[in-house]
Amino acid sequence: MAVLVGGAGVSHSPQLSIPPDGWRAHGDLEQPRLAELGLRPSARTPDDLRSELGGDLMAARHEACQRALEATRDELLALRPDVLVVVGDDQHELFLDDIMPAVAVYWGTSLEDRPPGAAEYPASMEMAYRYYHGDDTDTYVTDAGLGLHVVEQLMDAGIDVGQFSVQPEGRSLGHAFTFVYRRLLEGLPRLPLVPIMLNTYFPPNQPSPARCVTLGRALRAAIESWPQQRRVALIASGGLTHPIIDEELDRRLLDALERQDDEELARLPVPELVEGTSEIRNWITVGAAMHGLHGKTVDYVPAYRSTAGSGCGMGFFTWSDGVA
């Protein structure tokens, strides 16, 4: 039987790959834009947040993120996984408004990164683009057997999951998944992928935190009932709070993950899980699958980039069967 050996949670923000002197150019948010996106303003004042934007502090935080990425990668590789099950969100990449499943599992034999071109992204993302997409179409091998098994087992567990085995024409594997291979595991031989896509962004059918807990538990059972002798690692891609950083919410999540407190994960506030912060749902799902495995925060870095409190709460977390 397959064994879940552990895994990781990792932010995939462009700021990880943009030099710190480019963070401020990457974007600010004014009050009307906050309201339009359904975001609450930062609890901190602009005067208070100005102290977060010093060049030395931003450089130190950028460096801390690089160290945390490397440590997360090393701990993931130490698990010696044979296949990666990545829980991420799709941001109008494979799914558009013609159909938007709450949960979807791909079980074909490969998926392609069909790059949109750097011109489709803000100029401030020039340095980060290559960590999301290649220059040409790039094929990712997917584990069809495990993907199909996960679909069948989730259905048996009462979770009505979307499934597909053919990539929609003209649509690309999303950056939540390519980032794992192009940045976290940059330059390494690619392990087979099973992508699980949550609709974290787009109303009205985003899974609630409680539903994500249920999904995570069922996903653990599905993986461990797979009859292949394979070592499986689970990865949560995205988050934490952004584009407005909420350090209290981020630390509440990380604390609940360390304590394996599913009740607290299920209570995380739905009204706060909007825009990029919605990717916390990916972490809830993976965390609920990890009971009995040791979880620890590798680092948490509040990477502010403006006096509006915009930026990204960078989270790095690992689970393993050890206690180191």
XYZ file of C-alpha atoms in Angstrom:
324
model
C 0.000 0.000 0.000
C 1.035 3.603 -0.481
C 2.277 5.591 2.485
C 1.871 9.310 3.141
C 5.389 10.251 4.226
C 4.752 13.933 4.904
C 4.866 17.067 2.848
C 5.031 20.832 2.880
C 3.122 24.078 2.734
C 4.746 26.888 0.782
C 3.782 30.350 -0.417
C 4.162 30.954 -4.149
C 4.172 34.761 -4.195
C 6.118 36.602 -6.927
C 7.869 38.500 -4.122
C 9.892 35.365 -3.438
C 11.597 35.918 -6.783
C 11.567 39.703 -7.041
C 14.563 41.495 -5.493
C 13.530 43.409 -2.364
C 14.153 46.771 -4.015
C 11.390 45.807 -6.467
C 8.781 44.868 -3.879
C 7.277 48.351 -3.563
C 6.890 48.641 -7.339
C 4.981 45.358 -7.413
C 1.834 46.971 -6.122
C 0.044 49.102 -3.613
C -3.669 49.113 -2.866
C -5.735 52.193 -2.195
C -8.934 52.191 -0.167
C -11.439 52.127 -3.108
C -9.611 49.130 -4.578
C -9.737 47.347 -1.225
C -13.519 47.744 -1.105
C -13.854 46.559 -4.698
C -11.971 43.359 -3.844
C -13.913 42.810 -0.635
C -10.775 43.327 1.450
C -10.615 44.909 4.838
C -7.922 47.547 5.314
C -4.930 46.616 7.409
C -5.460 46.903 11.149
C -2.220 48.896 11.242
C -1.921 52.556 10.328
C 0.154 53.802 7.388
C 2.497 55.556 9.817
C 3.019 52.300 11.701
C 3.512 50.304 8.504
C 6.130 52.741 7.235
C 8.535 51.100 9.678
C 8.152 47.821 7.747
C 9.514 49.293 4.516
C 13.117 50.054 5.331
C 15.581 48.765 2.770
C 17.612 46.737 5.261
C 14.510 45.119 6.763
C 13.039 44.226 3.377
C 16.393 42.772 2.272
C 16.583 40.702 5.458
C 13.072 39.386 4.897
C 13.840 38.521 1.288
C 16.896 36.578 2.417
C 14.872 34.820 5.129
C 12.434 33.682 2.448
C 15.266 32.232 0.360
C 16.600 30.305 3.362
C 13.115 29.037 4.182
C 12.537 27.876 0.604
C 15.809 25.961 0.676
C 15.050 24.404 4.059
C 11.547 23.415 2.945
C 12.962 21.863 -0.225
C 15.614 19.922 1.695
C 13.119 18.564 4.212
C 10.740 17.573 1.422
C 13.493 15.746 -0.471
C 14.553 13.964 2.719
C 11.149 12.239 2.674
C 12.197 10.496 -0.578
C 8.756 10.807 -2.189
C 7.862 8.952 -5.376
C 4.924 11.179 -6.268
C 3.645 14.632 -5.271
C -0.008 15.345 -4.600
C -0.288 19.125 -4.819
C -3.330 20.968 -3.486
C -3.563 24.345 -5.172
C -6.026 26.807 -6.617
C -6.753 27.524 -10.255
C -6.969 31.217 -11.139
C -8.740 31.123 -14.506
C -6.012 28.880 -15.929
C -7.566 25.459 -16.539
C -11.053 26.544 -15.420
C -12.949 29.612 -16.567
C -16.477 30.826 -15.880
C -17.940 28.197 -18.201
C -17.397 25.716 -15.353
C -15.743 26.167 -11.973
C -15.714 23.037 -9.785
C -15.291 23.468 -6.047
C -12.841 20.544 -6.024
C -11.302 18.899 -9.081
C -8.770 16.093 -9.572
C -6.901 15.486 -12.809
C -6.191 11.861 -13.696
C -4.773 11.969 -17.198
C -1.164 11.034 -17.986
C 0.240 14.553 -18.432
C -0.579 18.241 -18.243
C 1.028 21.055 -20.180
C 2.238 24.441 -19.077
C 1.156 26.532 -22.051
C 2.874 29.827 -21.220
C 0.865 33.013 -21.750
C 4.016 35.105 -22.167
C 5.544 37.598 -19.794
C 3.613 40.446 -21.410
C 0.447 39.103 -19.770
C 1.873 39.891 -16.333
C 2.733 43.210 -14.667
C 6.176 44.529 -15.559
C 7.152 44.224 -11.880
C 6.921 40.434 -12.245
C 9.594 40.189 -14.931
C 12.098 38.526 -12.582
C 9.487 36.085 -11.245
C 7.846 34.995 -14.489
C 10.248 32.125 -15.197
C 9.325 30.523 -11.891
C 5.741 30.157 -13.093
C 6.123 29.403 -16.798
C 8.656 28.250 -19.347
C 9.419 29.950 -22.616
C 7.739 27.148 -24.562
C 5.118 24.497 -23.868
C 6.339 22.296 -21.028
C 4.878 18.867 -20.205
C 4.390 17.637 -16.636
C 3.969 13.895 -16.108
C 0.968 13.110 -13.922
C 0.176 9.876 -12.096
C -3.059 8.739 -13.689
C -3.405 5.688 -11.443
C -3.264 7.616 -8.195
C -5.401 10.421 -9.622
C -8.176 8.017 -10.601
C -7.933 6.231 -7.261
C -8.278 9.536 -5.388
C -11.376 10.428 -7.421
C -13.017 7.059 -6.724
C -12.188 7.095 -3.032
C -13.345 10.661 -2.492
C -16.641 9.806 -4.156
C -17.016 6.775 -1.899
C -16.349 9.071 1.070
C -19.256 11.310 0.065
C -17.261 14.117 -1.549
C -18.657 15.026 -4.958
C -15.413 15.816 -6.716
C -14.966 17.132 -10.238
C -12.704 15.020 -12.395
C -11.081 15.347 -15.797
C -8.482 13.454 -17.786
C -8.186 15.703 -20.850
C -6.691 19.179 -20.674
C -9.030 21.861 -22.040
C -7.874 23.260 -25.359
C -5.921 26.492 -25.049
C -5.699 26.338 -21.256
C -2.642 25.817 -19.090
C -1.634 24.090 -15.901
C -1.736 26.829 -13.277
C 1.067 28.557 -11.429
C 0.129 27.006 -8.080
C 1.451 23.737 -9.516
C 4.245 24.849 -11.825
C 5.791 26.922 -9.006
C 6.415 23.775 -6.973
C 8.598 22.353 -9.730
C 10.077 25.525 -11.204
C 10.956 27.292 -7.929
C 10.711 25.076 -4.845
C 12.297 22.091 -6.645
C 14.120 24.131 -9.265
C 16.481 22.126 -11.460
C 15.667 18.740 -9.919
C 14.262 15.689 -11.736
C 10.500 16.017 -11.783
C 8.423 13.658 -9.724
C 4.998 12.626 -11.055
C 2.205 15.007 -10.090
C -1.379 14.564 -8.963
C -3.005 18.016 -9.018
C -5.983 18.700 -6.777
C -7.577 22.029 -7.571
C -9.692 23.929 -5.067
C -11.818 26.865 -6.095
C -10.535 29.193 -3.422
C -11.091 32.470 -5.323
C -14.398 32.561 -7.123
C -17.868 32.725 -5.498
C -20.261 31.169 -4.931
C -18.892 27.627 -4.510
C -15.649 27.908 -2.558
C -15.247 25.070 -0.024
C -15.675 26.216 3.573
C -12.812 25.625 6.036
C -14.851 22.818 7.613
C -15.337 21.245 4.196
C -11.586 21.490 3.573
C -10.979 19.583 6.810
C -13.354 16.853 5.647
C -11.632 16.752 2.265
C -8.195 16.491 3.833
C -9.168 13.552 6.017
C -10.719 11.744 3.052
C -7.659 12.489 0.924
C -5.393 10.889 3.531
C -7.531 7.737 3.522
C -7.538 7.675 -0.280
C -3.766 7.905 -0.520
C -3.182 5.218 2.071
C -5.612 2.824 0.390
C -3.814 3.050 -2.971
C -2.470 -0.482 -3.575
C 0.837 0.689 -5.097
C 4.000 0.619 -2.985
C 4.731 4.322 -3.338
C 5.877 7.105 -1.041
C 3.486 10.031 -1.406
C 4.092 13.630 -0.294
C 1.344 16.242 -0.016
C 1.989 19.902 -0.777
C -0.166 22.953 -0.072
C 0.667 25.715 -2.547
C -0.100 29.391 -2.014
C -0.989 31.858 0.703
C -0.717 33.038 3.266
C -2.588 36.318 3.730
C -2.360 38.639 0.738
C -2.652 41.142 -0.791
C -3.274 42.639 2.681
C -1.145 40.925 5.314
C -2.920 39.784 8.477
C -0.204 38.454 10.758
C -2.713 37.404 13.418
C -4.628 35.188 10.989
C -1.448 33.704 9.529
C -0.086 32.805 12.963
C -3.464 31.419 14.009
C -3.327 29.059 11.033
C 0.277 27.975 11.638
C -0.376 27.381 15.333
C -3.429 25.226 14.541
C -1.396 23.213 12.033
C 1.356 22.580 14.573
C -1.195 21.481 17.171
C -3.141 19.438 14.575
C -6.262 21.232 15.743
C -8.839 20.500 13.055
C -11.582 22.239 15.011
C -9.605 25.473 14.954
C -8.843 25.041 11.242
C -12.559 24.590 10.581
C -13.311 27.806 12.493
C -11.049 30.052 10.430
C -13.188 33.009 9.303
C -14.710 32.612 5.856
C -15.121 36.399 5.312
C -11.339 36.777 5.570
C -10.592 34.067 2.998
C -10.838 36.247 -0.099
C -8.411 37.060 -2.927
C -4.960 35.559 -2.249
C -5.775 34.881 1.399
C -8.302 32.351 0.097
C -5.369 30.014 -0.637
C -5.285 29.232 3.077
C -7.933 26.663 2.138
C -5.171 24.635 0.461
C -3.234 24.570 3.729
C -6.304 23.563 5.749
C -6.888 20.609 3.427
C -3.315 19.362 3.626
C -3.071 19.992 7.363
C -6.175 17.899 8.034
C -4.542 15.022 6.134
C -1.412 15.041 8.284
C -2.519 13.697 11.649
C 0.180 11.582 13.281
C 2.930 13.299 11.307
C 5.136 15.922 12.911
C 4.370 19.424 11.622
C 6.520 22.485 12.145
C 6.766 26.041 10.899
C 10.023 26.430 9.008
C 9.537 30.195 8.964
C 6.933 32.904 8.688
C 7.913 36.181 7.028
C 5.481 39.122 6.759
C 6.766 40.596 3.492
C 5.203 44.076 3.468
C 5.526 46.242 0.391
C 3.410 49.348 1.093
C 1.955 51.571 3.787
C -1.468 50.095 2.949
C -0.283 46.824 4.468
C -0.075 45.074 1.122
C 2.385 42.272 0.572
C 2.325 38.573 1.367
C 2.492 36.619 4.584
C 5.103 34.077 3.487
C 4.536 30.682 5.074
C 6.883 27.707 4.999
C 5.810 24.521 6.776
C 6.794 20.853 6.711
C 5.358 17.566 7.930
C 7.351 14.360 8.417
C 7.264 11.120 10.337
C 10.168 12.303 12.485
C 10.281 14.651 15.455
C 13.413 16.654 14.609
